[in-house]
Coordinates of C-alpha atoms in Angstrom, one line a residue:
Chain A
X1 CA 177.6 109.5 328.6
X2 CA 180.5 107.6 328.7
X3 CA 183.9 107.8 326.8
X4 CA 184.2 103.8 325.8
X5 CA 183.2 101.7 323.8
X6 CA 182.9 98.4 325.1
X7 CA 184.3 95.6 323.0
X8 CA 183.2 92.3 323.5
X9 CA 184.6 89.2 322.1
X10 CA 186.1 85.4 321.7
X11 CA 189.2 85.3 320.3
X12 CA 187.5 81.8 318.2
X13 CA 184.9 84.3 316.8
X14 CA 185.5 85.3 313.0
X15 CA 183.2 88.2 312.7
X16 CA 185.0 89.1 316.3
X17 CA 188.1 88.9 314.5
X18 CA 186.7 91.2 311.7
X19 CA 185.0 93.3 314.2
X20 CA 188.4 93.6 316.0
X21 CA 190.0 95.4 312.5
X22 CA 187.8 98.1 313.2
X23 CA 186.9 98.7 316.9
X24 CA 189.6 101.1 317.8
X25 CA 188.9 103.4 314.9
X26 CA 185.5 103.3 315.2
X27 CA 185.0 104.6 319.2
X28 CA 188.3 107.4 318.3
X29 CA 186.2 109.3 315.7
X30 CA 183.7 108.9 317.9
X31 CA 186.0 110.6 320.7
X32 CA 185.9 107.7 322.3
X33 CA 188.3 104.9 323.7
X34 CA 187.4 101.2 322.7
X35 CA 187.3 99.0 325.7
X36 CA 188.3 95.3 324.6
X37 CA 186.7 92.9 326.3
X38 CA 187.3 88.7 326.0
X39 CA 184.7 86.3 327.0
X40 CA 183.9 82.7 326.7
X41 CA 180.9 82.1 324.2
X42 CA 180.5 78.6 324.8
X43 CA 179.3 80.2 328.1
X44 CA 176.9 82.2 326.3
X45 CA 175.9 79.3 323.6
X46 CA 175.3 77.3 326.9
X47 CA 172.7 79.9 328.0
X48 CA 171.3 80.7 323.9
X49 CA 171.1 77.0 323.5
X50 CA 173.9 77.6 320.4
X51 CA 175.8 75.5 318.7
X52 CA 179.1 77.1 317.3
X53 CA 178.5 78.5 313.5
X54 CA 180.4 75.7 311.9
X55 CA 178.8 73.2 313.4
X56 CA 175.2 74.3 312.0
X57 CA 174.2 72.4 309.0
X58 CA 173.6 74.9 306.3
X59 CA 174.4 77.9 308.4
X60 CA 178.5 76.0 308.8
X61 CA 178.7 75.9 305.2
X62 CA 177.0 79.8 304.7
X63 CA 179.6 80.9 307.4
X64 CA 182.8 79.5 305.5
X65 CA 182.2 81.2 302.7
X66 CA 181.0 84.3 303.8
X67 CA 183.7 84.8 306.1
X68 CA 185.6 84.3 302.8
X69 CA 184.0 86.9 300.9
X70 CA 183.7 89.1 304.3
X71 CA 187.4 88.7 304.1
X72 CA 188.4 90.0 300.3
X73 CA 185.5 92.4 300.5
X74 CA 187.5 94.3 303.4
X75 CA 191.0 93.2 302.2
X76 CA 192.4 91.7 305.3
X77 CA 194.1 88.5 305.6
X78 CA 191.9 85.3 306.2
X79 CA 192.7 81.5 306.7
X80 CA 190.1 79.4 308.2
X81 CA 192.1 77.7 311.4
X82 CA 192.7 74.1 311.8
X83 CA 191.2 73.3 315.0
X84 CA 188.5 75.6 314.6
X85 CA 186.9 76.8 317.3
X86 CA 188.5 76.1 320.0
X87 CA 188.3 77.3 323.7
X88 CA 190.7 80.1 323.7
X89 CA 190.7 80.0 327.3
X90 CA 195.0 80.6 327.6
X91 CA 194.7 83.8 324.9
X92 CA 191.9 85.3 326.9
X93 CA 193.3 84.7 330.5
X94 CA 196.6 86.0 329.0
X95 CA 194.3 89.4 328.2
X96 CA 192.9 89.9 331.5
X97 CA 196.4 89.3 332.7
X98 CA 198.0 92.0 330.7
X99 CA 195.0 94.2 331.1
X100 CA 195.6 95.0 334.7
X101 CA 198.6 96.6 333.9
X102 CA 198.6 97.7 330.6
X103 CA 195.8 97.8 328.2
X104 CA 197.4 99.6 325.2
X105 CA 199.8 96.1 325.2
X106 CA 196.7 93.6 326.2
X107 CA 195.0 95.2 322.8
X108 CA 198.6 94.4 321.3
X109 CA 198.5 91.0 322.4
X110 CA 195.0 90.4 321.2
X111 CA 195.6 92.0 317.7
X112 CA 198.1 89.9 317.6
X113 CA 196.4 86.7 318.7
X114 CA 193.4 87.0 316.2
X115 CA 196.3 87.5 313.6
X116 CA 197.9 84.6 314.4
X117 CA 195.0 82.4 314.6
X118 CA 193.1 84.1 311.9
X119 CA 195.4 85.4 309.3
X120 CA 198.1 82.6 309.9
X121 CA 196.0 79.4 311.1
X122 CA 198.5 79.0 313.9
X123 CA 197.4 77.0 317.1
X124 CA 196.5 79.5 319.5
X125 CA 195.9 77.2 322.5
X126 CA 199.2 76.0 322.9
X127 CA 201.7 78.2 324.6
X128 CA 204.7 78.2 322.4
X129 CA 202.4 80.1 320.1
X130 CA 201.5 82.3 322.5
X131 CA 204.7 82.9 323.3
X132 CA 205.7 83.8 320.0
X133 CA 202.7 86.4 320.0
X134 CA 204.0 87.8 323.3
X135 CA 207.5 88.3 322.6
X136 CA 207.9 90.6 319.8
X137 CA 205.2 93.2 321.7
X138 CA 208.1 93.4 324.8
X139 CA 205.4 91.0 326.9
X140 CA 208.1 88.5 329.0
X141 CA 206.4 85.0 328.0
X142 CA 207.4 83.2 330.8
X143 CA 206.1 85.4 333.2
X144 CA 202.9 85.4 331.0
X145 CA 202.1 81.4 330.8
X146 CA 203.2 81.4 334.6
X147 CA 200.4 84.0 335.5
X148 CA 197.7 82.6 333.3
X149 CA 197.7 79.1 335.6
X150 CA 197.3 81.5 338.4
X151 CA 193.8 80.5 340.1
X152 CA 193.1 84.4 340.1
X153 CA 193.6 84.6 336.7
X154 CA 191.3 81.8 335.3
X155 CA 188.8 83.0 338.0
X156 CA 189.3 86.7 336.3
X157 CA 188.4 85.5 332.7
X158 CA 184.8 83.3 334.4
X159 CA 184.0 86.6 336.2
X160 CA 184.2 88.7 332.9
X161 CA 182.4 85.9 331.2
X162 CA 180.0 86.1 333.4
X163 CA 179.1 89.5 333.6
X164 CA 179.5 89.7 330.1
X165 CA 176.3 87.4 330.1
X166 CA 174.7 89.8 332.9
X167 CA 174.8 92.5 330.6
X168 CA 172.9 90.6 327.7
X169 CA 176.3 90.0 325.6
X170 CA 174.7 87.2 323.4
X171 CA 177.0 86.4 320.6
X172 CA 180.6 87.9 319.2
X173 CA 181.7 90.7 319.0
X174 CA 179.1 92.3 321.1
X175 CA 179.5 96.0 322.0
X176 CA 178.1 98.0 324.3
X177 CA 177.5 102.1 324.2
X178 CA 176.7 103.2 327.4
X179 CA 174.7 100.5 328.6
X180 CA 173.1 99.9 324.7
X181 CA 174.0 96.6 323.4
X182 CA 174.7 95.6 319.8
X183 CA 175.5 92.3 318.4
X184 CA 177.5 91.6 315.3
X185 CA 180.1 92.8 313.3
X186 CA 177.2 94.0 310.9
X187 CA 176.2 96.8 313.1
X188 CA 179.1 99.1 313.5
X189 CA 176.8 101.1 311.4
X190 CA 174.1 101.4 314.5
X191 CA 177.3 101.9 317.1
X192 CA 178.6 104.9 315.2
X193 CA 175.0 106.3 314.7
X194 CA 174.4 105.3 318.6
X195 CA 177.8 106.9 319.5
X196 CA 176.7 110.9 317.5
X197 CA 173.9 110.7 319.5
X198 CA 171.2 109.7 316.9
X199 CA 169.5 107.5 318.7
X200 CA 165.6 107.8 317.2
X201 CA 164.0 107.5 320.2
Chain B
X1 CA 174.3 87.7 285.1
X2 CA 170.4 87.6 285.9
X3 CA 168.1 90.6 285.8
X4 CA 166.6 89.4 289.6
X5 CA 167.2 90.0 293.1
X6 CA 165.7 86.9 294.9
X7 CA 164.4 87.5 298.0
X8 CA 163.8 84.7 300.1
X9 CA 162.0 85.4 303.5
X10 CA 159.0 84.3 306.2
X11 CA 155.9 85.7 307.3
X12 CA 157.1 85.5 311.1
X13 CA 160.4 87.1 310.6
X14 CA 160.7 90.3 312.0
X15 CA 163.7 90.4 309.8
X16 CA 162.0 89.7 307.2
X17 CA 159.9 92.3 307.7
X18 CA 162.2 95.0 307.9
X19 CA 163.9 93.6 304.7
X20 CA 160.8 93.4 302.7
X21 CA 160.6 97.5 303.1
X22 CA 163.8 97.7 301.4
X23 CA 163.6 94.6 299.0
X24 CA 162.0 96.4 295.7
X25 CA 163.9 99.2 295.8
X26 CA 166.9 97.1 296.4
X27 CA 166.9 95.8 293.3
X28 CA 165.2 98.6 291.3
X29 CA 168.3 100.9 291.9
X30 CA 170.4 98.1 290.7
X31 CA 168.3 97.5 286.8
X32 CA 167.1 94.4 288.6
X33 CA 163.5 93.6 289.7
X34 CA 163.4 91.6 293.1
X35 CA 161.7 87.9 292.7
X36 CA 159.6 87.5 296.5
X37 CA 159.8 84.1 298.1
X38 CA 158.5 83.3 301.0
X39 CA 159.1 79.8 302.8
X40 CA 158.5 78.0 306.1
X41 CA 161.7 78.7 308.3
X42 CA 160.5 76.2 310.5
X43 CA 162.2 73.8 308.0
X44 CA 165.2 75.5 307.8
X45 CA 165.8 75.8 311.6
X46 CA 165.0 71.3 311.4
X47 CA 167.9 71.8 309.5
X48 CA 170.4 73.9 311.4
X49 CA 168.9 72.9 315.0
X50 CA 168.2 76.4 315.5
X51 CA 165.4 77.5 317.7
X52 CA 163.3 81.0 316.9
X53 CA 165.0 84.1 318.1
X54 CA 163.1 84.9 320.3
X55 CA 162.5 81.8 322.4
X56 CA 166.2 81.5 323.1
X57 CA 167.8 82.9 326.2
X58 CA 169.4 86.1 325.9
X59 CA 169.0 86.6 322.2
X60 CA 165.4 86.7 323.1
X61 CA 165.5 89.5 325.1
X62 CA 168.3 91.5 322.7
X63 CA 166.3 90.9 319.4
X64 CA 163.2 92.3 320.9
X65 CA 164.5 95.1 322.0
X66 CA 166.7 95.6 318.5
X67 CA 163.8 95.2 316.5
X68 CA 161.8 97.9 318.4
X69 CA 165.0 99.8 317.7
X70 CA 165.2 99.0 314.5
X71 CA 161.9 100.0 313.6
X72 CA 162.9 103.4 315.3
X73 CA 166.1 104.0 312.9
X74 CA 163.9 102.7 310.0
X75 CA 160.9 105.0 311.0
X76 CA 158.7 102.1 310.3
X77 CA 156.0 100.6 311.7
X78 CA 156.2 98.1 314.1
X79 CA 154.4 95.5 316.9
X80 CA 155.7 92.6 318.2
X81 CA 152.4 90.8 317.6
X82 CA 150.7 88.4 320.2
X83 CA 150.9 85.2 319.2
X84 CA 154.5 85.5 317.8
X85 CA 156.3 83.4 316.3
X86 CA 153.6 81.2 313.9
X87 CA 153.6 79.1 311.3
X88 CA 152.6 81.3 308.3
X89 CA 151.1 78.5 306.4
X90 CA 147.9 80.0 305.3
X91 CA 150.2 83.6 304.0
X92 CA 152.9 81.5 302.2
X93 CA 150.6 79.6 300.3
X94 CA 148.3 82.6 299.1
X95 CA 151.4 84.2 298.1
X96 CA 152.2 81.6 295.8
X97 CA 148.8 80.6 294.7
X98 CA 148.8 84.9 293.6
X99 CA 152.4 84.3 292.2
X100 CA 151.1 82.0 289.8
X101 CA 148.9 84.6 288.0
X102 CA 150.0 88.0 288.8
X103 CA 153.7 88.9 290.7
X104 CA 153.1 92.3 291.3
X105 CA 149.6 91.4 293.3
X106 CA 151.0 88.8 295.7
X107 CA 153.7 91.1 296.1
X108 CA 151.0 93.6 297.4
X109 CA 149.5 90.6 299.5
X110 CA 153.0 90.1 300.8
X111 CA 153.5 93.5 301.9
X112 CA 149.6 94.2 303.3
X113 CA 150.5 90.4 305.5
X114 CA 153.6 91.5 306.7
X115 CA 151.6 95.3 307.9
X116 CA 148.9 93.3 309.2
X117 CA 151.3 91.0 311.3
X118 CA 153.9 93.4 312.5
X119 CA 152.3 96.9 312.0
X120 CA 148.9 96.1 313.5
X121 CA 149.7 92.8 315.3
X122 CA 147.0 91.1 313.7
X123 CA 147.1 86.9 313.5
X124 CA 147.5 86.4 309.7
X125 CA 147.1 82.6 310.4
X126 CA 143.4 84.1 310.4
X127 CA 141.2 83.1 307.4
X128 CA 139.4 86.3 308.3
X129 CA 142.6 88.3 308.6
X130 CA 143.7 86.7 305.1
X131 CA 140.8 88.0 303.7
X132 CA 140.6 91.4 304.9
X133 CA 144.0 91.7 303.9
X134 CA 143.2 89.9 300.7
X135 CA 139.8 92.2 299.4
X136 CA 141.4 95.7 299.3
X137 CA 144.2 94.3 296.7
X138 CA 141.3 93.2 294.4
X139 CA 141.7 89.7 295.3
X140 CA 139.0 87.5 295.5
X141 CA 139.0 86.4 299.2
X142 CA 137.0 83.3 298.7
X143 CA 138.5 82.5 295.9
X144 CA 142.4 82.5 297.6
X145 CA 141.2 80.6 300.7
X146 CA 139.5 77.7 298.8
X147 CA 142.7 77.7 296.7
X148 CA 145.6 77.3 299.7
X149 CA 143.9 74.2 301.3
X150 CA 144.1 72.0 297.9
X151 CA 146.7 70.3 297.9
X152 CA 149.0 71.3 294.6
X153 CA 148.9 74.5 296.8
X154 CA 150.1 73.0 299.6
X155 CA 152.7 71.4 298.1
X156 CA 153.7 74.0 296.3
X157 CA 154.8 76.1 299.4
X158 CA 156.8 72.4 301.1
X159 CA 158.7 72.7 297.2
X160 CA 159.5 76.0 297.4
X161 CA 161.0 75.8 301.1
X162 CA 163.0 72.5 299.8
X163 CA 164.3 74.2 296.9
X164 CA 165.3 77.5 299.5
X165 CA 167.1 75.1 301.5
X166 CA 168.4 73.6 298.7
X167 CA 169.6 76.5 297.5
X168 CA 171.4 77.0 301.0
X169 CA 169.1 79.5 302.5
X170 CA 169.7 79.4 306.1
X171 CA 167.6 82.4 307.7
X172 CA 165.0 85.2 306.8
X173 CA 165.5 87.7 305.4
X174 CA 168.0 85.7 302.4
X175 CA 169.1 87.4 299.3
X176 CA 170.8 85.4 296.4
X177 CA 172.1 87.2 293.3
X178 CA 173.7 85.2 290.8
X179 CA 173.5 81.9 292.5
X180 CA 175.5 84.2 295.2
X181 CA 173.3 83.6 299.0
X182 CA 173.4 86.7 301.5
X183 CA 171.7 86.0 305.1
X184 CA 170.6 89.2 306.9
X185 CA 168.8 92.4 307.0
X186 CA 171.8 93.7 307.9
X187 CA 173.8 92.5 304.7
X188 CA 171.6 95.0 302.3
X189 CA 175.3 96.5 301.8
X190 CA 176.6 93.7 300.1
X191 CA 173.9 92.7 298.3
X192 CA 174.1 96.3 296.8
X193 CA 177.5 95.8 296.1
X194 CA 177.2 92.3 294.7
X195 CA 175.0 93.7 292.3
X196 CA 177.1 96.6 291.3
X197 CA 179.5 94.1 290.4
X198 CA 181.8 95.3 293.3
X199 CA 183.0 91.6 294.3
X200 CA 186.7 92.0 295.2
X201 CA 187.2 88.1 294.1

């Protein structure tokens, strides 16, 4: 047995976002350290055959609103972005980036990236944003958006995207309890019953 | 405010399945009594551009191992039957050709097809099956299988699926309270809470 939880995510995904609101508290009173982990689903919707959520006929239009509802019914903040989805490719890079050194101020970063995107609609692909989330959390910007063209770096985010897909992660969030998968914001229920131990079988 | 809990949902839905467990007593605990409507998801997924579940990479592999799980947590029974998924033409149209007369018996077919299918992995696209699942129930099995080839039958099962997609059903299982939709097995929470008036908008 471990002592993560594996996080998996795309910082475009809403029910990662609302997944995100919870992970750290749900793997600490499990005893357990959440492991946050960004990947690329359009690499994963290119291997499911997916099309994004929004983008579904009836399923978009199911989506917006219950990501709404999901929204009031847990009492965070919630605005629908404008471009939405994007490829956060910058954010995520930025992450791996960060992570190497610090990962208490990579989950910093990414908290406040989905805030930004999701709770304030801002533009998460350009770097001036991003260098507005980086700031205030002591992160030197410049230094960031330098690294994050860094060949190493964009090659770090397609290696984690594609062991992400190794491991079966099929959708966002995704998390994984040693080596058990489980998609969807809807099953932090099964994680924390996975995490006591109560597995059924 | 209505005194039902619609419960929209297909034959070849392992979701579906699991949710139909729950579905009665669902709504009984809430004063409501839970209205069963099964339609062809096939339509929907015309609709959406989805593919089933289980013929997509990746998800594939992860539902069938989470419904095997899920069956575990549940303490239900469960198969994956062989051939899976179908077209659960025959079963949708008994249903309603039951509904027409008596609820609470195609209700009972509903549940006995759904056990046949994923408890005992038999092909309900069977007359035979049908029928055997049919006689116990007190239906009369020659009587239902002459009744779902006519064609106000027939037609009766391509309205009902129109009118679910209408309605903005976009999976199985689909709960709508109140004109309210909920997608998911895993949304049995919020359908709960909808009902208990607990809406937080």
């Amino acid at each position: 047995m471990s002592d993560t939880l594996e996080f998996y995510f795309d910082f475009t995904s809403p029910y990662g976002y609302f997944a995100s609101l919870r992970a750290d508290a749900l793997a600490e009173d499990a005893g357990r350290r959440a492991v946050w982990r960004p990947f690329m689903l359009g690499a994963v919707f290119k291997e499911t055959g997916n099309a994004p959520l929004a983008d579904q006929p009836l399923k978009g239009a199911y989506c917006r609103h219950d990501w709404e509802r999901m929204a009031k019914m847990m009492d965070v903040p919630w605005v629908l972005p404008d471009p939405f989805p994007i490829a956060a490719l910058a954010a995520s890079r930025a992450f791996y980036w960060l992570d190497d050194s610090d990962s208490d101020t990579a989950k910093d970063f990414a908290k406040a990236t989905y805030h930004a995107y999701f709770s304030e609609g801002r533009d998460i692909r350009e770097a001036d944003v991003l260098a507005s989330v980086a700031a205030p959390l002591g992160i030197d910007p410049d230094q960031m958006l330098l690294a994050i063209s860094e060949p190493a770096v964009k090659q770090r985010l397609k290696d984690e995207t594609d062991k992400a897909i190794e491991r079966g992660v099929c959708g966002s969030p995704f998390f994984i309890v040693d080596g058990e998968g489980f998609w969807g914001s809807d099953r932090l229920w099964m994680v924390k019953k996975w995490m006591a131990g109560k597995r059924n079988w």
